[in-house]
Coordinates of C-alpha atoms in Angstrom, one line a residue:
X1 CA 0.0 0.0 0.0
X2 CA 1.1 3.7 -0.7
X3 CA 3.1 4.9 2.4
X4 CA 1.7 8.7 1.8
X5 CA -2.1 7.0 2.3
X6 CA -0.6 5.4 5.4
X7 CA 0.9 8.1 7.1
X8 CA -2.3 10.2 6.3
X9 CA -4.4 7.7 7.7
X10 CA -2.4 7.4 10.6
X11 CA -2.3 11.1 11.1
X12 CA -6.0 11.2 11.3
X13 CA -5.9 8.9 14.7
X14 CA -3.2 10.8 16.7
X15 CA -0.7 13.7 17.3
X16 CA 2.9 13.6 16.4
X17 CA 5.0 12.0 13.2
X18 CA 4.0 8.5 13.0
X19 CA 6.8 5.8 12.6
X20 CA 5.2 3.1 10.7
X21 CA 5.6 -0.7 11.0
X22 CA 4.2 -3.8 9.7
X23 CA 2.1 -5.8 12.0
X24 CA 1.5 -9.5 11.8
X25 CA 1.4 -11.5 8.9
X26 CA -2.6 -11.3 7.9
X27 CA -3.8 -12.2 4.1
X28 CA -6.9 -10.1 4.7
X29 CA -6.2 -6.8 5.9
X30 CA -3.5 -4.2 5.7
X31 CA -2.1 -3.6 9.3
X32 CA 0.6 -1.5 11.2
X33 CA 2.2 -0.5 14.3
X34 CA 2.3 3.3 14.4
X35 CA 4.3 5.1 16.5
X36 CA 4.5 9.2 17.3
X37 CA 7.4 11.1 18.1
X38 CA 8.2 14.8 19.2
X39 CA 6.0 16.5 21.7
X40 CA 3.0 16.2 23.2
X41 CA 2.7 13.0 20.7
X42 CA -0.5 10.2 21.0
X43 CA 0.5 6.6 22.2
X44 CA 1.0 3.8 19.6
X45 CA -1.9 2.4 18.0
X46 CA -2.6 -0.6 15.9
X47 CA -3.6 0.8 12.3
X48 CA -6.2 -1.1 9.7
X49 CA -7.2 -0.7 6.7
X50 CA -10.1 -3.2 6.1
X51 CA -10.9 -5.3 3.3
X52 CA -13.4 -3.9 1.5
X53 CA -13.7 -6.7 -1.1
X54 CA -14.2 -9.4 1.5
X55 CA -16.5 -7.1 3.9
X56 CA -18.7 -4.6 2.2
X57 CA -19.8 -3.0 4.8
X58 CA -17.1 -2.7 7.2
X59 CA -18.9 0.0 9.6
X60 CA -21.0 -3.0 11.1
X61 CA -17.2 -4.3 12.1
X62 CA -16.8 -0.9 14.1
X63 CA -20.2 -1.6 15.5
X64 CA -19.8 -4.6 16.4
X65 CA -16.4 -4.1 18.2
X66 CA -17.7 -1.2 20.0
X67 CA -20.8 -2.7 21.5
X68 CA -18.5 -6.1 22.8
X69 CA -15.4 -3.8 24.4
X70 CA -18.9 -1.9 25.8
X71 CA -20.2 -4.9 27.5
X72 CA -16.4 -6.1 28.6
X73 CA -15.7 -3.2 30.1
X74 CA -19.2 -2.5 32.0
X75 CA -19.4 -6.3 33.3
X76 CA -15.6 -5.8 34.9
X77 CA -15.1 -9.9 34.9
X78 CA -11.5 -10.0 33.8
X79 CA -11.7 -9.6 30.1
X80 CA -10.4 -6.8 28.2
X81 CA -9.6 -6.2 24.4
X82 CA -7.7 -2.6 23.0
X83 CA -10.5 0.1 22.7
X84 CA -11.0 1.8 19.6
X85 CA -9.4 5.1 18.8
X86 CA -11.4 8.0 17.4
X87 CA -10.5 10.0 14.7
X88 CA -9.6 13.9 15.1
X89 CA -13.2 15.1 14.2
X90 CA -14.6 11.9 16.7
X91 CA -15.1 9.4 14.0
X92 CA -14.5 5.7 14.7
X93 CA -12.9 5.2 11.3
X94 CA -11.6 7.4 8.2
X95 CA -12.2 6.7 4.3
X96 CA -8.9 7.7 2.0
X97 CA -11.2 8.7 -1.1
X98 CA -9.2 5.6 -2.3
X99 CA -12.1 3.7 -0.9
X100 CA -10.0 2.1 2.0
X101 CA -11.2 2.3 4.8
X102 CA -9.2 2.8 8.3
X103 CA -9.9 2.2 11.8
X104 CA -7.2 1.8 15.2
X105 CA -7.5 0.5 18.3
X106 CA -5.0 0.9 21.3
X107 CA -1.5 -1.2 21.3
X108 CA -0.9 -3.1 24.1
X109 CA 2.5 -2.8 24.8
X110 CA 4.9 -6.1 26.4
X111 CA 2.3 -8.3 24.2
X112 CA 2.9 -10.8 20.9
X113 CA 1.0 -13.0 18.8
X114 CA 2.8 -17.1 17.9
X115 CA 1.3 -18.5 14.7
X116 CA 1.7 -22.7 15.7
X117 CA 1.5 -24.1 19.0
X118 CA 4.7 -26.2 20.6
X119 CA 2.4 -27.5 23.9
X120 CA -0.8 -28.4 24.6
X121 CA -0.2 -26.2 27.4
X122 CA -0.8 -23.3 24.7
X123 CA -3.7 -24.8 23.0
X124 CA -5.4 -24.9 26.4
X125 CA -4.3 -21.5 27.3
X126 CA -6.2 -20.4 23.7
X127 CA -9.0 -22.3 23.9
X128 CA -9.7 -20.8 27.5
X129 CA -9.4 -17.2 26.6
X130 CA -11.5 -17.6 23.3
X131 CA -14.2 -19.3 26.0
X132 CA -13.8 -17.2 28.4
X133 CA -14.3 -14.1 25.6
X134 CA -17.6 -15.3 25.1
X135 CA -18.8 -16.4 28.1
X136 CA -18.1 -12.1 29.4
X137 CA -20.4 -11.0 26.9
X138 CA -23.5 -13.1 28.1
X139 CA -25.0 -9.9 29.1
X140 CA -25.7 -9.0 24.7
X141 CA -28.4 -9.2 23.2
X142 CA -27.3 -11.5 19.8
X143 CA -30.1 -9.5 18.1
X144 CA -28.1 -5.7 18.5
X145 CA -25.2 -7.5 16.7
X146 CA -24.7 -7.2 13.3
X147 CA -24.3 -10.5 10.9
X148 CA -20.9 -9.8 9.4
X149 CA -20.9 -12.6 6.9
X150 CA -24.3 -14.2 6.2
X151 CA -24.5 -17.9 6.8
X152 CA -20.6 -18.4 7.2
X153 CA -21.1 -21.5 9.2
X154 CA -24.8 -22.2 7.9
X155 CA -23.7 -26.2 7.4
X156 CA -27.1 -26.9 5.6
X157 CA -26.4 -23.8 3.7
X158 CA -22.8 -25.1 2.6
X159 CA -23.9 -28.4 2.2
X160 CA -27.1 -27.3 -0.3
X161 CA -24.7 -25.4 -2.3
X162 CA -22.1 -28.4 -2.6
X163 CA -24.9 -30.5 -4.2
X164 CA -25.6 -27.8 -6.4
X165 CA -21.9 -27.2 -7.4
X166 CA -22.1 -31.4 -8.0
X167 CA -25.2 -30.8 -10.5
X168 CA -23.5 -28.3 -12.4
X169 CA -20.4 -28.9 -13.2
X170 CA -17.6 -30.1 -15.9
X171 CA -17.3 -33.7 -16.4
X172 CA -14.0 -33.7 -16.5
X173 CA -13.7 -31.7 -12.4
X174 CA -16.4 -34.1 -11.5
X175 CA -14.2 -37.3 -12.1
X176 CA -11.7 -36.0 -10.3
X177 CA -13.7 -35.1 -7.3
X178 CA -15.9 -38.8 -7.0
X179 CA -14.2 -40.1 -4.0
X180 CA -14.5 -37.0 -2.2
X181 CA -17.9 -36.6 -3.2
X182 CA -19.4 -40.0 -2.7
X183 CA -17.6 -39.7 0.9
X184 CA -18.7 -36.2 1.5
X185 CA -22.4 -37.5 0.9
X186 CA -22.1 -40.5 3.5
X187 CA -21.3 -37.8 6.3
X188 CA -24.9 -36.1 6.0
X189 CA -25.8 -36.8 9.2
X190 CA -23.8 -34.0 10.3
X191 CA -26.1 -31.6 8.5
X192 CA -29.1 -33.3 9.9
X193 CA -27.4 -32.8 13.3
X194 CA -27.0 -29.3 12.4
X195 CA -30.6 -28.9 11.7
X196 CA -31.4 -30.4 14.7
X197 CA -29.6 -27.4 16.2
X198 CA -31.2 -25.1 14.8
X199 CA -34.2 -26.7 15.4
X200 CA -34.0 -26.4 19.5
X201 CA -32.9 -22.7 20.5
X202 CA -33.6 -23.6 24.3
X203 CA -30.8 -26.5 23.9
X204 CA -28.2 -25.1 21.7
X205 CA -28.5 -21.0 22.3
X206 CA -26.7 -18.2 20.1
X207 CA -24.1 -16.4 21.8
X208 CA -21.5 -13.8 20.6
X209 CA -19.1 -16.0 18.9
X210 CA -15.3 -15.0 17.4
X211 CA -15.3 -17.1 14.7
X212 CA -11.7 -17.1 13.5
X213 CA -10.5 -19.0 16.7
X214 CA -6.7 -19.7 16.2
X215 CA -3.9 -19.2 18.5
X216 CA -2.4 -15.9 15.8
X217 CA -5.8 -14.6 17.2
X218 CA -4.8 -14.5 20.8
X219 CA -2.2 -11.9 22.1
X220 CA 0.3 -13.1 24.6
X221 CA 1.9 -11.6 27.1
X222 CA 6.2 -11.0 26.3
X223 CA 7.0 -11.6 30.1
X224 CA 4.6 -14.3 31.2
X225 CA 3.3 -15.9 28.2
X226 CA -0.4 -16.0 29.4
X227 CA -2.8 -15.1 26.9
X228 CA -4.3 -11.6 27.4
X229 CA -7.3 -10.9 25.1
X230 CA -8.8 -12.4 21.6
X231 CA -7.9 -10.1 18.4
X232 CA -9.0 -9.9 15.3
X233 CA -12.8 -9.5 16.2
X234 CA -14.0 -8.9 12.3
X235 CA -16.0 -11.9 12.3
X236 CA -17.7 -11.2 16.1
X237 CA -21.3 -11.7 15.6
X238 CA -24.4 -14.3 16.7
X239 CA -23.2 -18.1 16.4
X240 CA -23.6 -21.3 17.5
X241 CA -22.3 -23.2 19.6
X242 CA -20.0 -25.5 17.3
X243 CA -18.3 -22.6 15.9
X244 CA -15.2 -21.4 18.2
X245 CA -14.5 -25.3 19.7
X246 CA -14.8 -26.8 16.0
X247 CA -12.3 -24.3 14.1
X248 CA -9.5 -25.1 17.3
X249 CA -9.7 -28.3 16.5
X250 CA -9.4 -27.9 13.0
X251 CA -6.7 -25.4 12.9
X252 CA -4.5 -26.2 16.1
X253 CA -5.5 -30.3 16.4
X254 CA -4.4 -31.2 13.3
X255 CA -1.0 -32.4 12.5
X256 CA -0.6 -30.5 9.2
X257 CA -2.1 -27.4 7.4
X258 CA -5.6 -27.6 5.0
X259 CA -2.5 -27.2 2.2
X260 CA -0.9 -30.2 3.1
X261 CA -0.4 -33.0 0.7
X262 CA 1.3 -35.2 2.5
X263 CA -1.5 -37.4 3.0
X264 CA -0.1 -40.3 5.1
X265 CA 1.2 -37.1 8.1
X266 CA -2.4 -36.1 8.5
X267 CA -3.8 -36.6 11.9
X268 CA -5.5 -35.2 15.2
X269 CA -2.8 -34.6 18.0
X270 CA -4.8 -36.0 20.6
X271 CA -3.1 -34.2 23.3
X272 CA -3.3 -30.6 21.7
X273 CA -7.4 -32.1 21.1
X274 CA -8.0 -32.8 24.7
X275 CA -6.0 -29.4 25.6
X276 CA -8.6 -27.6 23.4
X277 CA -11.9 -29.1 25.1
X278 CA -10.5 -28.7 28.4
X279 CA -9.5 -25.4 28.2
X280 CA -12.3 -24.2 26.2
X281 CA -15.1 -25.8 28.6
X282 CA -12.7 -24.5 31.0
X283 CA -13.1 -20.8 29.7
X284 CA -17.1 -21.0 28.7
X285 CA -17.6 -22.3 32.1
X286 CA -21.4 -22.6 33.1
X287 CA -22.8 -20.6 29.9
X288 CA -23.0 -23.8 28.2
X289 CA -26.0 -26.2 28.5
X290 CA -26.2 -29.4 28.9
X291 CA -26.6 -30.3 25.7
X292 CA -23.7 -28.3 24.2
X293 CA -21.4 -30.3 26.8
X294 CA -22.7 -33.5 25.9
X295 CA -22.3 -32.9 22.5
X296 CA -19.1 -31.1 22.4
X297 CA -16.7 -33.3 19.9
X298 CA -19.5 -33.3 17.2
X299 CA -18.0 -29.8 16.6
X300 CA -14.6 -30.4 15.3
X301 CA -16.8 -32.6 13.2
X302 CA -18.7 -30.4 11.6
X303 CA -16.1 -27.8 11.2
X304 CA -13.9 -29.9 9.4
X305 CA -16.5 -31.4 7.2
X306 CA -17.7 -27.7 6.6
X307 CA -14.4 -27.2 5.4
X308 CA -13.9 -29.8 3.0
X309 CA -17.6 -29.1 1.5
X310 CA -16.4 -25.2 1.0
X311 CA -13.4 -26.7 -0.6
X312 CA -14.6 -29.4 -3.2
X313 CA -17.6 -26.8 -4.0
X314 CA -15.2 -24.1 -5.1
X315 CA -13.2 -26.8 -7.0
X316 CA -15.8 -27.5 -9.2
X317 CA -17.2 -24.3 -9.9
X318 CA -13.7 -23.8 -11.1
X319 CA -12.1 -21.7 -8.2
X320 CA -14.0 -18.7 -8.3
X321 CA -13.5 -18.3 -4.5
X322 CA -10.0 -19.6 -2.6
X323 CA -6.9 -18.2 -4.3
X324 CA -4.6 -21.2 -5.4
X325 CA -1.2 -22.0 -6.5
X326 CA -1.9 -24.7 -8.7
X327 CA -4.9 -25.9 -10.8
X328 CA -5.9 -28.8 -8.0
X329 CA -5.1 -27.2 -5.0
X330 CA -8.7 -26.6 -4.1
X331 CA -9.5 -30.2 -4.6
X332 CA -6.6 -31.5 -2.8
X333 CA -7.7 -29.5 0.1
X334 CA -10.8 -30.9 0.3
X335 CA -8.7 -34.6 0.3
X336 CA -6.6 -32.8 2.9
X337 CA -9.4 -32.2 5.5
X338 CA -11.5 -35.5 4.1
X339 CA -8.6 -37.4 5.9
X340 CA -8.1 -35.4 8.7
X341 CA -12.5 -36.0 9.4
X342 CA -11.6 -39.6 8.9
X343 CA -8.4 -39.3 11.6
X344 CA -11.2 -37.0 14.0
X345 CA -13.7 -40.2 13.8
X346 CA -11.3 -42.7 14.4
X347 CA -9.9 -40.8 17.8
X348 CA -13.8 -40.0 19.0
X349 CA -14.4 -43.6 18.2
X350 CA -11.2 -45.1 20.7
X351 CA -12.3 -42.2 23.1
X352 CA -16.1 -44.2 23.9

């Protein structure tokens, strides 16, 4: 991105001449570490400029994250995440005329974010603070949230539009695809289950949900390594349930990436699984019902077969959504997380 745009966006959220860093290591947004020298000079902040192609309306982001550091901070129960910074004229973000659009929130100095886990001790650590995020802001109402990304985990939504993706496309993608497909299909019980869900509110509530749950999404603490607070809060909005737990386990439980194609490496770490259900029913505490708790490992589950479904159905509508490297990528992650949803059943099955 230009560096004049940056500094002028970064002059619009404090005083001083910003020194401008790279932050992190994101694919979605543009983000920086800004910091202000000479007199009287603002604090550092974390600078964004949000994707505007992925999220078209990326006010409701600022809403969103407004109303949850609202509730955090009026509920006083330990949680905390960096407060927004206004604009000079008291605006929560600032459009370049470039159509970017920039927001900041607060750095938290003696913090840092690790991309893979070593211990399971981590992975519980995670899991707990991404429960624990949730189970502070209770006190919402789901309905004042905005829905950042319609349906995004809508499993009978995915699963309707892989069928339709099989209907329609080229012979010579659907070849390819018929073992993932035919096994794909023998797994619908996880959309029934899903319906189910849906189905009984009173059972399986909505909460406030992160949605991008992976341990690059929790900020650390440089001196004691605890975890301090959930970032990346784009996707905060109404969920259920399955959500948060499923996407640990698919992200942080697995023994190799959705890119993988080293088929025979793929498996569940089963002491970074049973670190992530710990530390997660750990962190949500007693906000979860009885049902949700008995049902907790059908959610790594349906993540992961999400996943694969999202995969195969952009493969054969000829990869109009995930960027690839090469012309089967999309179609050897769907393989990729096929297996690892074979590894998942086979540990739940030696677990009963």
């Amino acid at each position: 991105m230009n560096e004049s745009i940056i500094e002028a966006a970064a002059r619009q959220f404090g005083h001083g001449e910003p020194a401008i860093a790279n932050l992190g290591n994101g694919l979605i947004h543009h983000t920086y570490k800004v910091a202000f020298t000479g007199a009287n000079s603002s604090k550092p902040i974390v600078l964004q400029a949000i994707n505007r192609h992925m999220f078209k309306q990326p006010e409701n982001i600022i809403y969103n994250y407004q109303l949850v550091y609202e509730s955090i901070a009026a509920n006083n129960n330990g949680s905390f995440i960096a407060p927004l910074i206004p604009t000079h004229d008291g605006k929560w973000f600032w459009e370049d005329g470039q159509e970017s659009f920039w927001r900041a929130t607060g750095y938290i100095d003696g913090s840092y974010t690790q991309t893979l886990p070593n211990t399971a001790a981590e992975v519980y650590k995670t899991a707990q603070c991404f429960g624990h995020f949730t189970r502070s802001l209770h006190a919402i109402n789901t309905t004042r949230l905005k829905v950042i990304i319609p349906h995004f985990h809508d499993l009978a939504l995915r699963y309707n539009q892989f069928e339709q993706a099989v209907s329609q496309a080229a012979i010579g993608r659907l070849l390819k695809s018929t073992h993932v497909i035919a096994e794909l299909r023998q797994r619908k019980q996880l959309v029934d289950f899903y319906t189910y869900i849906q189905q009984h509110p009173a059972d399986y509530h909505t909460r406030v949900m992160h949605h991008d749950c992976k341990l690059s999404n929790i900020l650390l603490d440089s001196v004691t390594h605890e975890a301090l607070c959930p970032v990346d809060l784009d996707t905060v909005m109404p969920g259920l349930y399955f959500s948060d737990v499923g996407d640990m386990i698919r992200s942080m439980a697995a023994t190799q990436d959705e890119n993988s194609t080293a088929w025979e490496l793929i498996d569940i770490n089963a002491d970074f699984y049973q670190a992530i259900i710990a530390g997660y029913l750990e962190g949500i505490g007693d906000s979860f019902t009885a049902a949700e708790k008995e049902h907790i490992h059908k959610a790594g589950l349906m993540m992961v077969f999400m996943q694969s479904l999202r995969f195969i159905t952009d493969f054969l509508n000829n990869d109009v959504y995930y960027k690839i490297d090469y012309p089967e990528q999309n179609l050897n992650r769907a393989l990729n997380q096929l297996i690892l949803l074979e590894k998942l059943e086979e540990f739940l099955e030696k677990k009963q």
